[in-house]
mmCIF file of C-alpha atoms in Angstrom:
data_model
loop_
_atom_site.group_PDB
_atom_site.id
_atom_site.type_symbol
_atom_site.label_atom_id
_atom_site.label_comp_id
_atom_site.label_asym_id
_atom_site.label_seq_id
_atom_site.Cartn_x
_atom_site.Cartn_y
_atom_site.Cartn_z
ATOM 1 C CA MET A 1 -9.229 14.235 -10.537
ATOM 2 C CA THR A 2 -6.837 14.875 -13.375
ATOM 3 C CA ALA A 3 -3.864 13.029 -14.780
ATOM 4 C CA THR A 4 -0.443 13.570 -13.294
ATOM 5 C CA ASN A 5 3.090 12.574 -14.116
ATOM 6 C CA GLY A 6 3.065 10.329 -11.060
ATOM 7 C CA GLY A 7 5.959 11.943 -9.218
ATOM 8 C CA PRO A 8 6.063 14.349 -6.314
ATOM 9 C CA THR A 9 6.023 18.016 -7.114
ATOM 10 C CA PRO A 10 9.340 19.842 -6.671
ATOM 11 C CA GLY A 11 9.988 20.889 -3.091
ATOM 12 C CA SER A 12 7.159 18.748 -1.682
ATOM 13 C CA ASP A 13 7.175 15.963 0.865
ATOM 14 C CA VAL A 14 7.777 12.804 -1.219
ATOM 15 C CA THR A 15 5.386 10.815 0.956
ATOM 16 C CA GLY A 16 2.512 13.035 -0.105
ATOM 17 C CA ALA A 17 1.522 13.725 3.489
ATOM 18 C CA ARG A 18 -0.194 16.943 4.366
ATOM 19 C CA PRO A 19 1.238 18.765 7.369
ATOM 20 C CA GLY A 20 -0.458 17.424 10.481
ATOM 21 C CA ALA A 21 -2.255 14.684 8.528
ATOM 22 C CA GLY A 22 -0.355 11.784 10.109
ATOM 23 C CA PRO A 23 1.603 9.163 8.185
ATOM 24 C CA GLY A 24 1.525 9.724 4.465
ATOM 25 C CA PRO A 25 0.859 7.227 1.693
ATOM 26 C CA VAL A 26 3.533 5.146 0.036
ATOM 27 C CA ARG A 27 6.148 7.001 -1.986
ATOM 28 C CA GLY A 28 5.181 7.316 -5.637
ATOM 29 C CA ASP A 29 1.461 7.447 -4.975
ATOM 30 C CA THR A 30 0.157 9.405 -7.963
ATOM 31 C CA VAL A 31 -2.976 10.519 -6.135
ATOM 32 C CA SER A 32 -0.841 12.419 -3.597
ATOM 33 C CA ALA A 33 0.605 14.540 -6.394
ATOM 34 C CA VAL A 34 -2.867 15.195 -7.828
ATOM 35 C CA VAL A 35 -4.188 16.213 -4.419
ATOM 36 C CA ARG A 36 -1.244 18.580 -3.861
ATOM 37 C CA GLN A 37 -1.870 20.165 -7.246
ATOM 38 C CA TRP A 38 -5.557 20.717 -6.457
ATOM 39 C CA GLN A 39 -4.668 22.101 -3.020
ATOM 40 C CA ALA A 40 -2.370 24.624 -4.692
ATOM 41 C CA VAL A 41 -5.135 25.701 -7.083
ATOM 42 C CA HIS A 42 -7.985 25.588 -4.517
ATOM 43 C CA PRO A 43 -6.532 25.648 -0.981
ATOM 44 C CA GLU A 44 -9.988 26.349 0.457
ATOM 45 C CA LEU A 45 -11.430 23.003 -0.713
ATOM 46 C CA ASP A 46 -11.334 19.763 1.279
ATOM 47 C CA THR A 47 -9.658 17.239 -1.019
ATOM 48 C CA GLY A 48 -10.046 14.386 1.490
ATOM 49 C CA PRO A 49 -12.684 12.530 -0.556
ATOM 50 C CA MET A 50 -10.367 12.645 -3.577
ATOM 51 C CA GLU A 51 -7.716 10.818 -1.551
ATOM 52 C CA ILE A 52 -10.092 7.860 -1.075
ATOM 53 C CA ILE A 53 -12.099 7.834 -4.315
ATOM 54 C CA GLY A 54 -9.036 8.675 -6.384
ATOM 55 C CA ARG A 55 -7.065 5.808 -4.899
ATOM 56 C CA ILE A 56 -9.921 3.332 -5.358
ATOM 57 C CA ASN A 57 -10.260 4.402 -9.006
ATOM 58 C CA ARG A 58 -6.492 4.290 -9.588
ATOM 59 C CA CYS A 59 -6.186 0.805 -8.042
ATOM 60 C CA ALA A 60 -9.105 -0.399 -10.172
ATOM 61 C CA ALA A 61 -7.526 1.033 -13.328
ATOM 62 C CA LEU A 62 -4.156 -0.606 -12.596
ATOM 63 C CA LEU A 63 -5.788 -3.940 -11.847
ATOM 64 C CA GLN A 64 -7.783 -3.742 -15.084
ATOM 65 C CA GLN A 65 -4.642 -2.921 -17.059
ATOM 66 C CA ALA A 66 -2.969 -6.047 -15.686
ATOM 67 C CA GLU A 67 -5.802 -8.002 -17.349
ATOM 68 C CA ASP A 68 -5.567 -10.969 -14.994
ATOM 69 C CA ALA A 69 -2.839 -13.195 -16.441
ATOM 70 C CA PRO A 70 -4.592 -16.586 -16.002
ATOM 71 C CA LEU A 71 -7.710 -15.265 -17.729
ATOM 72 C CA ARG A 72 -5.694 -13.804 -20.562
ATOM 73 C CA ARG A 73 -3.929 -17.153 -21.100
ATOM 74 C CA ALA A 74 -7.357 -18.807 -21.363
ATOM 75 C CA GLY A 75 -8.511 -16.183 -23.872
ATOM 76 C CA LEU A 76 -11.114 -14.737 -21.499
ATOM 77 C CA SER A 77 -11.799 -11.217 -20.376
ATOM 78 C CA ARG A 78 -12.616 -10.518 -16.728
ATOM 79 C CA ALA A 79 -16.213 -9.771 -17.748
ATOM 80 C CA GLU A 80 -16.552 -13.115 -19.557
ATOM 81 C CA PHE A 81 -15.076 -14.969 -16.595
ATOM 82 C CA ASP A 82 -17.519 -13.168 -14.284
ATOM 83 C CA LEU A 83 -20.427 -14.511 -16.375
ATOM 84 C CA LEU A 84 -19.052 -18.039 -16.358
ATOM 85 C CA GLY A 85 -18.300 -17.738 -12.649
ATOM 86 C CA ALA A 86 -21.846 -16.587 -11.869
ATOM 87 C CA LEU A 87 -23.234 -19.653 -13.611
ATOM 88 C CA ARG A 88 -20.780 -21.934 -11.811
ATOM 89 C CA ARG A 89 -21.186 -20.540 -8.282
ATOM 90 C CA THR A 90 -24.978 -20.340 -8.390
ATOM 91 C CA GLY A 91 -25.123 -23.882 -9.693
ATOM 92 C CA HIS A 92 -28.161 -23.443 -11.912
ATOM 93 C CA GLU A 93 -29.408 -21.813 -15.094
ATOM 94 C CA LEU A 94 -29.795 -18.051 -15.125
ATOM 95 C CA THR A 95 -31.577 -15.703 -17.483
ATOM 96 C CA PRO A 96 -29.548 -12.945 -19.168
ATOM 97 C CA GLY A 97 -31.271 -10.444 -16.850
ATOM 98 C CA GLU A 98 -30.211 -12.419 -13.790
ATOM 99 C CA LEU A 99 -26.668 -12.610 -15.159
ATOM 100 C CA ALA A 100 -26.665 -8.829 -15.645
ATOM 101 C CA ARG A 101 -27.612 -8.359 -11.977
ATOM 102 C CA GLU A 102 -25.100 -10.973 -10.776
ATOM 103 C CA THR A 103 -22.231 -9.354 -12.701
ATOM 104 C CA PHE A 104 -23.220 -5.679 -12.416
ATOM 105 C CA SER A 105 -23.353 -5.429 -16.216
ATOM 106 C CA SER A 106 -25.764 -3.946 -18.698
ATOM 107 C CA GLY A 107 -28.168 -6.212 -20.547
ATOM 108 C CA ALA A 108 -26.554 -5.341 -23.867
ATOM 109 C CA ALA A 109 -23.081 -6.220 -22.580
ATOM 110 C CA VAL A 110 -24.320 -9.563 -21.235
ATOM 111 C CA THR A 111 -26.018 -10.377 -24.554
ATOM 112 C CA LYS A 112 -22.791 -9.679 -26.469
ATOM 113 C CA ARG A 113 -20.665 -11.753 -24.081
ATOM 114 C CA LEU A 114 -23.129 -14.637 -24.096
ATOM 115 C CA LYS A 115 -23.015 -14.728 -27.894
ATOM 116 C CA GLN A 116 -19.214 -15.021 -27.795
ATOM 117 C CA LEU A 117 -19.248 -17.650 -25.035
ATOM 118 C CA THR A 118 -21.916 -19.655 -26.873
ATOM 119 C CA GLU A 119 -19.819 -19.608 -30.052
ATOM 120 C CA ARG A 120 -16.879 -20.958 -28.023
ATOM 121 C CA GLY A 121 -19.045 -23.770 -26.655
ATOM 122 C CA LEU A 122 -18.747 -22.619 -23.035
ATOM 123 C CA VAL A 123 -22.428 -21.828 -22.430
ATOM 124 C CA GLU A 124 -25.676 -22.881 -24.019
ATOM 125 C CA ARG A 125 -29.051 -21.204 -24.152
ATOM 126 C CA ARG A 126 -32.475 -22.739 -24.169
ATOM 127 C CA GLY A 127 -35.808 -21.058 -24.607
ATOM 128 C CA ASP A 128 -38.400 -20.967 -21.865
ATOM 129 C CA THR A 129 -41.257 -23.371 -22.510
ATOM 130 C CA ARG A 130 -43.842 -20.837 -21.299
ATOM 131 C CA ASP A 131 -42.370 -17.587 -22.628
ATOM 132 C CA ARG A 132 -40.349 -17.599 -25.851
ATOM 133 C CA ARG A 133 -38.928 -14.172 -25.041
ATOM 134 C CA VAL A 134 -37.033 -15.627 -22.072
ATOM 135 C CA ALA A 135 -33.792 -17.572 -22.428
ATOM 136 C CA HIS A 136 -32.082 -19.713 -19.830
ATOM 137 C CA VAL A 137 -28.296 -19.970 -19.858
ATOM 138 C CA ARG A 138 -26.172 -22.740 -18.414
ATOM 139 C CA LEU A 139 -22.566 -23.839 -18.528
ATOM 140 C CA THR A 140 -21.536 -26.611 -20.853
ATOM 141 C CA ASP A 141 -19.179 -29.298 -19.568
ATOM 142 C CA ALA A 142 -16.372 -27.403 -21.318
ATOM 143 C CA GLY A 143 -17.394 -24.164 -19.596
ATOM 144 C CA ARG A 144 -17.536 -25.817 -16.179
ATOM 145 C CA GLY A 145 -14.138 -27.414 -16.744
ATOM 146 C CA LEU A 146 -12.640 -24.100 -17.840
ATOM 147 C CA VAL A 147 -13.907 -22.233 -14.757
ATOM 148 C CA ASP A 148 -12.795 -24.971 -12.381
ATOM 149 C CA GLY A 149 -9.391 -25.112 -14.063
ATOM 150 C CA ILE A 150 -8.800 -21.350 -14.041
ATOM 151 C CA LEU A 151 -10.115 -20.466 -10.578
ATOM 152 C CA PRO A 152 -7.141 -21.778 -8.542
ATOM 153 C CA ASP A 153 -4.666 -19.988 -10.843
ATOM 154 C CA GLN A 154 -6.740 -16.799 -10.769
ATOM 155 C CA LEU A 155 -6.884 -16.819 -6.966
ATOM 156 C CA ALA A 156 -3.118 -17.425 -6.818
ATOM 157 C CA TYR A 157 -2.605 -14.489 -9.197
ATOM 158 C CA GLU A 158 -4.806 -12.219 -7.068
ATOM 159 C CA THR A 159 -2.967 -13.359 -3.928
ATOM 160 C CA ALA A 160 0.329 -12.376 -5.566
ATOM 161 C CA VAL A 161 -1.073 -8.960 -6.566
ATOM 162 C CA LEU A 162 -2.201 -8.321 -2.983
ATOM 163 C CA SER A 163 1.012 -9.636 -1.414
ATOM 164 C CA VAL A 164 2.309 -6.062 -1.223
ATOM 165 C CA LEU A 165 0.077 -5.753 1.860
ATOM 166 C CA PRO A 166 0.527 -7.843 5.018
ATOM 167 C CA PRO A 167 -2.368 -10.271 5.710
ATOM 168 C CA GLY A 168 -3.713 -8.139 8.577
ATOM 169 C CA ASP A 169 -3.823 -5.069 6.342
ATOM 170 C CA GLN A 170 -5.592 -7.085 3.636
ATOM 171 C CA GLU A 171 -8.250 -8.129 6.148
ATOM 172 C CA GLY A 172 -8.654 -4.549 7.346
ATOM 173 C CA LEU A 173 -8.912 -3.229 3.803
ATOM 174 C CA ALA A 174 -11.455 -5.927 2.889
ATOM 175 C CA ALA A 175 -13.558 -4.984 5.921
ATOM 176 C CA LEU A 176 -13.444 -1.256 5.112
ATOM 177 C CA LEU A 177 -14.293 -1.842 1.462
ATOM 178 C CA ALA A 178 -17.141 -4.178 2.452
ATOM 179 C CA GLU A 179 -18.564 -1.498 4.736
ATOM 180 C CA LEU A 180 -18.244 1.188 2.064
ATOM 181 C CA LEU A 181 -19.749 -1.040 -0.626
ATOM 182 C CA GLY A 182 -22.636 -2.133 1.578
ATOM 183 C CA ARG A 183 -23.496 1.456 2.418
ATOM 184 C CA LEU A 184 -23.163 2.623 -1.182
ATOM 185 C CA GLU A 185 -25.321 -0.228 -2.468
ATOM 186 C CA GLY A 186 -27.965 0.625 0.115
ATOM 187 C CA GLN A 187 -27.783 4.341 -0.682
ATOM 188 C CA MET A 188 -27.869 3.840 -4.444
ATOM 189 C CA GLY A 189 -30.702 1.326 -4.137
ATOM 190 C CA ALA A 190 -32.708 3.842 -2.133
ATOM 191 C CA LEU A 191 -32.044 6.546 -4.735
ATOM 192 C CA ARG A 192 -33.274 4.251 -7.553
ATOM 193 C CA ALA A 193 -36.462 3.302 -5.663
#
């Protein structure tokens, strides 16, 4: 997919619907314009997958740009909050490798974030008594308090972001995304094995 100016192309249906494709997406959907442009260049290609993957990627990019207001006020990135949240919700110490798996991050990224969170006094590390190469990470009281204080505000923020969709549509979207994610995780896991 390529960048677009975000508006409909001149002379096109502003909803972005293809003839015979049923109801079109919301007006101003930038992916519709991109799809129309690709259809003009390559009318023989099925751009259907682009309409799904492109919209997932665009939504993710917009949500990342918003930077989660409650987290930003607390001086945390989403990735840092995910690490703190993993420690809080599991309720026990985790190794950096376990944190990487819990947060879908690389080991190097987790190491960097843990260093910053340790310097802020939000997590602490202790060495393994049997293997000095292994570290165990846990929340400090300050880290636990920060997560517990931010979580209600963060959930309220996310509720406000999603309020553009009626509750039934949110449930339907969550179910579809859960099915897609479950299948992709299974497929990717099988490919890595």
